[in-house]
mmCIF file of C-alpha atoms in Angstrom:
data_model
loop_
_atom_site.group_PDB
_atom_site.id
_atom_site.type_symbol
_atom_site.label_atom_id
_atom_site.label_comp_id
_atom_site.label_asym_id
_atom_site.label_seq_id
_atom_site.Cartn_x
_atom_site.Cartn_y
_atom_site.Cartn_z
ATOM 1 C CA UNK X 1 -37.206 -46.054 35.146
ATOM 2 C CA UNK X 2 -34.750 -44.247 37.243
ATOM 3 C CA UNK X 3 -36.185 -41.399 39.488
ATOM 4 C CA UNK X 4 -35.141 -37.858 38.630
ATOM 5 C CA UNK X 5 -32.673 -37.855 41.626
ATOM 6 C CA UNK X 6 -30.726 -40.438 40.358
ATOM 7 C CA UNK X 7 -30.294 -39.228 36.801
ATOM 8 C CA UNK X 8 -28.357 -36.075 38.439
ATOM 9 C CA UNK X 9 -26.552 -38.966 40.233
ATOM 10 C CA UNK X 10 -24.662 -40.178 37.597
ATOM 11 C CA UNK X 11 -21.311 -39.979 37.297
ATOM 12 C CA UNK X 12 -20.615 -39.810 33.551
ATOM 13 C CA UNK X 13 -21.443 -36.060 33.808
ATOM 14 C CA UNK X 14 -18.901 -34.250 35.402
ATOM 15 C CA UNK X 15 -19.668 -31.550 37.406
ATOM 16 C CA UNK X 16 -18.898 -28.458 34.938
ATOM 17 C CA UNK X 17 -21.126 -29.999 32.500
ATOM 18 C CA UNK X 18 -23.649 -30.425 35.528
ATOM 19 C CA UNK X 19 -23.425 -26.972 36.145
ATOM 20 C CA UNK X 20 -23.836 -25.931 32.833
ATOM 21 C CA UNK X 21 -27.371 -27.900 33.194
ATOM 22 C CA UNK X 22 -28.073 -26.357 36.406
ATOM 23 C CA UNK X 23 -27.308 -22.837 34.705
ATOM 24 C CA UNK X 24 -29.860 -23.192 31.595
ATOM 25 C CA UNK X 25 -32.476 -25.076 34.246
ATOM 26 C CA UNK X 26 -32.395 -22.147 36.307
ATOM 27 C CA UNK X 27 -32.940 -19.812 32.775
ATOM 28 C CA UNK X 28 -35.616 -22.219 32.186
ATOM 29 C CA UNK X 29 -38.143 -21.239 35.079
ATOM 30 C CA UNK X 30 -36.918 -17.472 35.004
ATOM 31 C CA UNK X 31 -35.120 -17.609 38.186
ATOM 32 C CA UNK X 32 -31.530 -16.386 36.731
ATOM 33 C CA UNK X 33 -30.919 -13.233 37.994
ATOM 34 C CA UNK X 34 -26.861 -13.061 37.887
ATOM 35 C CA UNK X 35 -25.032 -12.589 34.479
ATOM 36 C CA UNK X 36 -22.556 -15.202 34.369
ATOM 37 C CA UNK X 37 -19.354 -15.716 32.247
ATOM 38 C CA UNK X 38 -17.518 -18.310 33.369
ATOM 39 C CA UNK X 39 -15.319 -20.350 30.863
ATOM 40 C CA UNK X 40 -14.090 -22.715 33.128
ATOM 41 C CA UNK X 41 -10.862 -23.222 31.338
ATOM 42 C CA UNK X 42 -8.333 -21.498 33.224
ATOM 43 C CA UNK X 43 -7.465 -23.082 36.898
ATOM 44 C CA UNK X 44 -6.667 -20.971 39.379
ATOM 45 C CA UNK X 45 -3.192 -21.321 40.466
ATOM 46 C CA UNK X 46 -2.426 -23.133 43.907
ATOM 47 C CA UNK X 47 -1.412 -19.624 45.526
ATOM 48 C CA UNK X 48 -5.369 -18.023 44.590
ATOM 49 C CA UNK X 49 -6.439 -20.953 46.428
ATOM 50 C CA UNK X 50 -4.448 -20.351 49.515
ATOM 51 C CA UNK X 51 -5.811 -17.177 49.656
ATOM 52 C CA UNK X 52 -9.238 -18.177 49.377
ATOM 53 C CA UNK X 53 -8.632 -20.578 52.109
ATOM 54 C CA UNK X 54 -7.417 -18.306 54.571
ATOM 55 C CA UNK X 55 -9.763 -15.731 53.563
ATOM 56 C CA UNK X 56 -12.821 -18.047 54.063
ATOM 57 C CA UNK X 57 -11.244 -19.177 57.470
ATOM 58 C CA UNK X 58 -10.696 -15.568 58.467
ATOM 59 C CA UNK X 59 -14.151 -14.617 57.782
ATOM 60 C CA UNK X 60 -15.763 -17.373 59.250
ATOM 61 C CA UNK X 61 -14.505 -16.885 62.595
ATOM 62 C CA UNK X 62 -15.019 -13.021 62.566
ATOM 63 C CA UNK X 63 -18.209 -13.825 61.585
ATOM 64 C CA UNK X 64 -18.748 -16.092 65.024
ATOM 65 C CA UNK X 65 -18.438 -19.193 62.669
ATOM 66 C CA UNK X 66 -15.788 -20.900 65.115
ATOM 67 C CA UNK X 67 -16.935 -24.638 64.708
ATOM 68 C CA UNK X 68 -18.903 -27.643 63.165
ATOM 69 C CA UNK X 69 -22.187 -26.717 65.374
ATOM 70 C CA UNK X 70 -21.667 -23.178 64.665
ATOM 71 C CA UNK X 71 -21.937 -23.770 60.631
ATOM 72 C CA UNK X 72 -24.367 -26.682 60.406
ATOM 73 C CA UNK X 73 -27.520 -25.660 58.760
ATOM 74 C CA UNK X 74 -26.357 -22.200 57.836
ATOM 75 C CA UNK X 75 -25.184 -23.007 54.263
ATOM 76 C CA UNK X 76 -26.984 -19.858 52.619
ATOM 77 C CA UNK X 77 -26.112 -17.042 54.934
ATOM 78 C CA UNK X 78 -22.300 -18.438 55.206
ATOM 79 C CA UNK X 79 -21.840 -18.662 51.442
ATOM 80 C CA UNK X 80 -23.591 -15.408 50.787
ATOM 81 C CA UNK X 81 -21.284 -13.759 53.175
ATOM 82 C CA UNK X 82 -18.263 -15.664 51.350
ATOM 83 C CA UNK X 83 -19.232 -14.312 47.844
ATOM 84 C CA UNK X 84 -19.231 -10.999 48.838
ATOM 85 C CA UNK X 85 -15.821 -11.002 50.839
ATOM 86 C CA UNK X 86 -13.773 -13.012 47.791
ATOM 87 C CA UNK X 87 -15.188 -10.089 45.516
ATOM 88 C CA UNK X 88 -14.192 -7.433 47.498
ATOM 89 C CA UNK X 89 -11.323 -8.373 49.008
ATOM 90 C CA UNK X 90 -9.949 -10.582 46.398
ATOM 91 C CA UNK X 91 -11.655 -9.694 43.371
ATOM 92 C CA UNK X 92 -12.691 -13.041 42.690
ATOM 93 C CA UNK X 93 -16.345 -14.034 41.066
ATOM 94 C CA UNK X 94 -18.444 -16.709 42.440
ATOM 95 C CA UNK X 95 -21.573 -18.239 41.662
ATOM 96 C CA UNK X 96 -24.149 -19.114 44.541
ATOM 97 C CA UNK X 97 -24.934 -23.394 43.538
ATOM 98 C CA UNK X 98 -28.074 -24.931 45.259
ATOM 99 C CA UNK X 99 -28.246 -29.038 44.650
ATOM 100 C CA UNK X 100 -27.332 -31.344 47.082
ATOM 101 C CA UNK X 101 -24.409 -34.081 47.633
ATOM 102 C CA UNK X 102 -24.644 -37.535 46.380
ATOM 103 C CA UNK X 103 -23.418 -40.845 47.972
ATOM 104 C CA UNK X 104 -24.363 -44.624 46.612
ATOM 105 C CA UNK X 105 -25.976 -44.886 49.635
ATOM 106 C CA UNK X 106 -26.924 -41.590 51.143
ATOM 107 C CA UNK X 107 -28.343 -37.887 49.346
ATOM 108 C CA UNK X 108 -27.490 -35.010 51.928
ATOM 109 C CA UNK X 109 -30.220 -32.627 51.298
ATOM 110 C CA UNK X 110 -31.486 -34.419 48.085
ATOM 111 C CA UNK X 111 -33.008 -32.462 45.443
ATOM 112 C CA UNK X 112 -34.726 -33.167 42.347
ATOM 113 C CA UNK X 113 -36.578 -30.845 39.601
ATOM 114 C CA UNK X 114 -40.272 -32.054 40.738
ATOM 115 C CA UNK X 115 -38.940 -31.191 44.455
ATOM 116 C CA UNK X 116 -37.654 -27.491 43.453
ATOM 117 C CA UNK X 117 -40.986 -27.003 40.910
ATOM 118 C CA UNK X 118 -43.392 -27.936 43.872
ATOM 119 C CA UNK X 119 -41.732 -25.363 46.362
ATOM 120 C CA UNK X 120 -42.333 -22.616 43.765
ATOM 121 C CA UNK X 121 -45.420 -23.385 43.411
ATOM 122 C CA UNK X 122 -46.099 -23.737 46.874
ATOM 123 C CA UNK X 123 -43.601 -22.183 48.861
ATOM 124 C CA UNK X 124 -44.033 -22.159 52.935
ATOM 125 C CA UNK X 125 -41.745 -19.792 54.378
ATOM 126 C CA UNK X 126 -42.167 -21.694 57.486
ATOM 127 C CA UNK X 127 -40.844 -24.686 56.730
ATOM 128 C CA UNK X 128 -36.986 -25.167 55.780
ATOM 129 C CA UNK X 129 -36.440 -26.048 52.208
ATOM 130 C CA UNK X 130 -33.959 -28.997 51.934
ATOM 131 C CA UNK X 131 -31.436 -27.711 49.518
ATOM 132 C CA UNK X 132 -27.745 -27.053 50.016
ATOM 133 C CA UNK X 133 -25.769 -24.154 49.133
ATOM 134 C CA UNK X 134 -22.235 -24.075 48.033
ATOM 135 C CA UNK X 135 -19.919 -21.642 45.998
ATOM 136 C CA UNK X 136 -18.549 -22.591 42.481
ATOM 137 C CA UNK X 137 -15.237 -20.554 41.421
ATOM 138 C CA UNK X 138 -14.750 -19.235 38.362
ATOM 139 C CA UNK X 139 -12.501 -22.306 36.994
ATOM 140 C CA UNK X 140 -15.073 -25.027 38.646
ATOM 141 C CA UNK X 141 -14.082 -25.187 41.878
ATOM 142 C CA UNK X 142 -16.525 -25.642 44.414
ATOM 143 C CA UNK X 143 -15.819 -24.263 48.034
ATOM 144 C CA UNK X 144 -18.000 -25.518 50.882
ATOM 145 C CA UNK X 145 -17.667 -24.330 54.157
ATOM 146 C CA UNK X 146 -20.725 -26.101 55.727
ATOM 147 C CA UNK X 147 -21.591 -29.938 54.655
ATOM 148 C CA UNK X 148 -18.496 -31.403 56.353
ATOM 149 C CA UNK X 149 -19.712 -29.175 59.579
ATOM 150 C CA UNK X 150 -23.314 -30.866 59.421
ATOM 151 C CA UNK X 151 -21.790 -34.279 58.460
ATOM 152 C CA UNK X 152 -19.918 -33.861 61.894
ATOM 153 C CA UNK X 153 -22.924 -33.860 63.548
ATOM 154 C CA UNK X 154 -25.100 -36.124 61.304
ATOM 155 C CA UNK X 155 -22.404 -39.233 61.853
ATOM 156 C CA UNK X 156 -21.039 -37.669 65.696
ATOM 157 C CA UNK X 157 -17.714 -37.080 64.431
ATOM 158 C CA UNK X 158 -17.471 -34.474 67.157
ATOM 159 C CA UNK X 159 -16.533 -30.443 66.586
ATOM 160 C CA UNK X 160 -13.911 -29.165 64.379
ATOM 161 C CA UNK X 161 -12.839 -25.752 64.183
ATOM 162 C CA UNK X 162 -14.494 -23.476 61.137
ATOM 163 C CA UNK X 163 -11.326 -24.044 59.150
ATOM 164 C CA UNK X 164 -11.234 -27.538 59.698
ATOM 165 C CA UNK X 165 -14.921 -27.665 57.765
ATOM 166 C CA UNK X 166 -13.762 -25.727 54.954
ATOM 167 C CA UNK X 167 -13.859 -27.664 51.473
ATOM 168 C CA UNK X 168 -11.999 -26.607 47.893
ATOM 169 C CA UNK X 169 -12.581 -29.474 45.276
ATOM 170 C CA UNK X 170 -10.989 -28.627 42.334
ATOM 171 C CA UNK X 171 -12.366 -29.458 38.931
ATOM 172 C CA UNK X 172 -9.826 -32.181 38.206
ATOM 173 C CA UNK X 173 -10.743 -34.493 41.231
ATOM 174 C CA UNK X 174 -12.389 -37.398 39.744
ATOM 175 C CA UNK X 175 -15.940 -38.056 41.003
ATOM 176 C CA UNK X 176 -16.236 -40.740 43.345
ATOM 177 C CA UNK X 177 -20.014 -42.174 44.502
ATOM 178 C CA UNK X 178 -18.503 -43.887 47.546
ATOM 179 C CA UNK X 179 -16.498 -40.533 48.650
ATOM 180 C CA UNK X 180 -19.636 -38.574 47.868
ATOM 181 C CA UNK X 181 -19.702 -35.316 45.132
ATOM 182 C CA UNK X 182 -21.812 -31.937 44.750
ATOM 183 C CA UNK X 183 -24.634 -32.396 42.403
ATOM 184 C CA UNK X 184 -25.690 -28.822 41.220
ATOM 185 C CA UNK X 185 -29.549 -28.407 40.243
ATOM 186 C CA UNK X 186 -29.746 -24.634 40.413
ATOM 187 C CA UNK X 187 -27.772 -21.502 40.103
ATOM 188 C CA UNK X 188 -27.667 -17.929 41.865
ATOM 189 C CA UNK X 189 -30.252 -16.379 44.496
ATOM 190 C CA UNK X 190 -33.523 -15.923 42.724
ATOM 191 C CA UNK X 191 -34.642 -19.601 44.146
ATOM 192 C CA UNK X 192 -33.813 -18.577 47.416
ATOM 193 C CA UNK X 193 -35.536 -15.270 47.161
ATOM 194 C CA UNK X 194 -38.577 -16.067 45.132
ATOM 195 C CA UNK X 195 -39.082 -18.856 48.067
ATOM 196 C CA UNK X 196 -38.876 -16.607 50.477
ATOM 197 C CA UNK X 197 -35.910 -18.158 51.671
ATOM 198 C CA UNK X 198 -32.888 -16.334 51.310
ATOM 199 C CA UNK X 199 -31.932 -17.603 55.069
ATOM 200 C CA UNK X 200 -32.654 -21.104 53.828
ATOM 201 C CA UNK X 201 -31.636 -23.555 56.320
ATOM 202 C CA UNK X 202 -30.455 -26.890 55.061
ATOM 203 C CA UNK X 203 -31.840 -29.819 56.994
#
């Protein structure tokens, strides 16, 4: 019998049909707080993205988020302060994603439902939940701005600069397990806040 973990593994869900599971999860223990109404079926064109990019980079480092050691384990508070900035200065909705990112041979923060149920139950805001945080875009893209910075660490890549760390998979990309994917579980802040964690760390 496959473990929880791996059933969110599997690649013949894609990840908008993932995070339409993540959404109604979420509903399902009360926790969604944000009204969402994404359709997912208009892609945002090539110069939107641009201008996400260099508005993610530009916050980042006047935010004193200049490189890999500077973003690692901040996931929450970096893509909180991203969500705000593409809605006010770009006008551009975003959903707050909590899951993790699968490999065939490696889960960075793995999550599962029993995992997320027993923190609820009982949550200790003294110890770091192990979740990561990650922005989905209206059409299904997901922008990251901090696994690739604690991956750098994790494997001793070395530093890269904040923009170097910044990640925009588009909804097309096919999933790979041996290049690794996103693996949404929930949606929005209430986790985060009903935890006590809204400056979740991600281990």
């Amino acid at each position: 019998m496959p473990s929880e973990a791996l059933k969110y593994g599997s690649a013949k869900l894609s990840y908008k049909e993932r995070l339409i599971e993540a959404i109604k999860y979420t509903e399902s223990l009360c926790l969604h707080k944000e009204n969402i109404e994404f359709t997912f079926d208009k892609q945002l064109e090539q110069s939107v993205r641009q201008q996400i990019f260099q508005l993610s980079g530009d916050a980042l480092y006047d935010y004193g988020y200049n490189k890999s050691s500077d973003l690692a384990g901040k996931c929450t508070p970096v893509h909180l302060m991203l969500q705000q900035h593409l809605k006010n200065d770009l006008g551009i909705d975003s959903l707050i994603t909590i899951g993790d990112r699968y490999w065939d041979d490696y889960i960075y923060c793995e999550m599962t439902k029993e995992s997320i149920e027993r923190e609820l139950n009982h949550s200790n805001i003294y110890e770091p939940i192990k979740a990561h945080v990650w922005l989905t875009l209206p059409d299904g893209t997901i922008l990251d701005c901090t696994a690739e910075a604690h991956a750098d660490l994790l494997f001793e890549r070395g530093e890269h600069p904040a923009h170097k760390c910044i990640v925009l998979v588009e909804p097309s990309k096919e999933e790979n397990a041996k290049s690794g994917y996103h693996r949404p579980i929930l949606v929005g802040t209430g986790f985060l806040e009903k935890t006590g964690m809204i400056q979740m760390r991600c281990l």
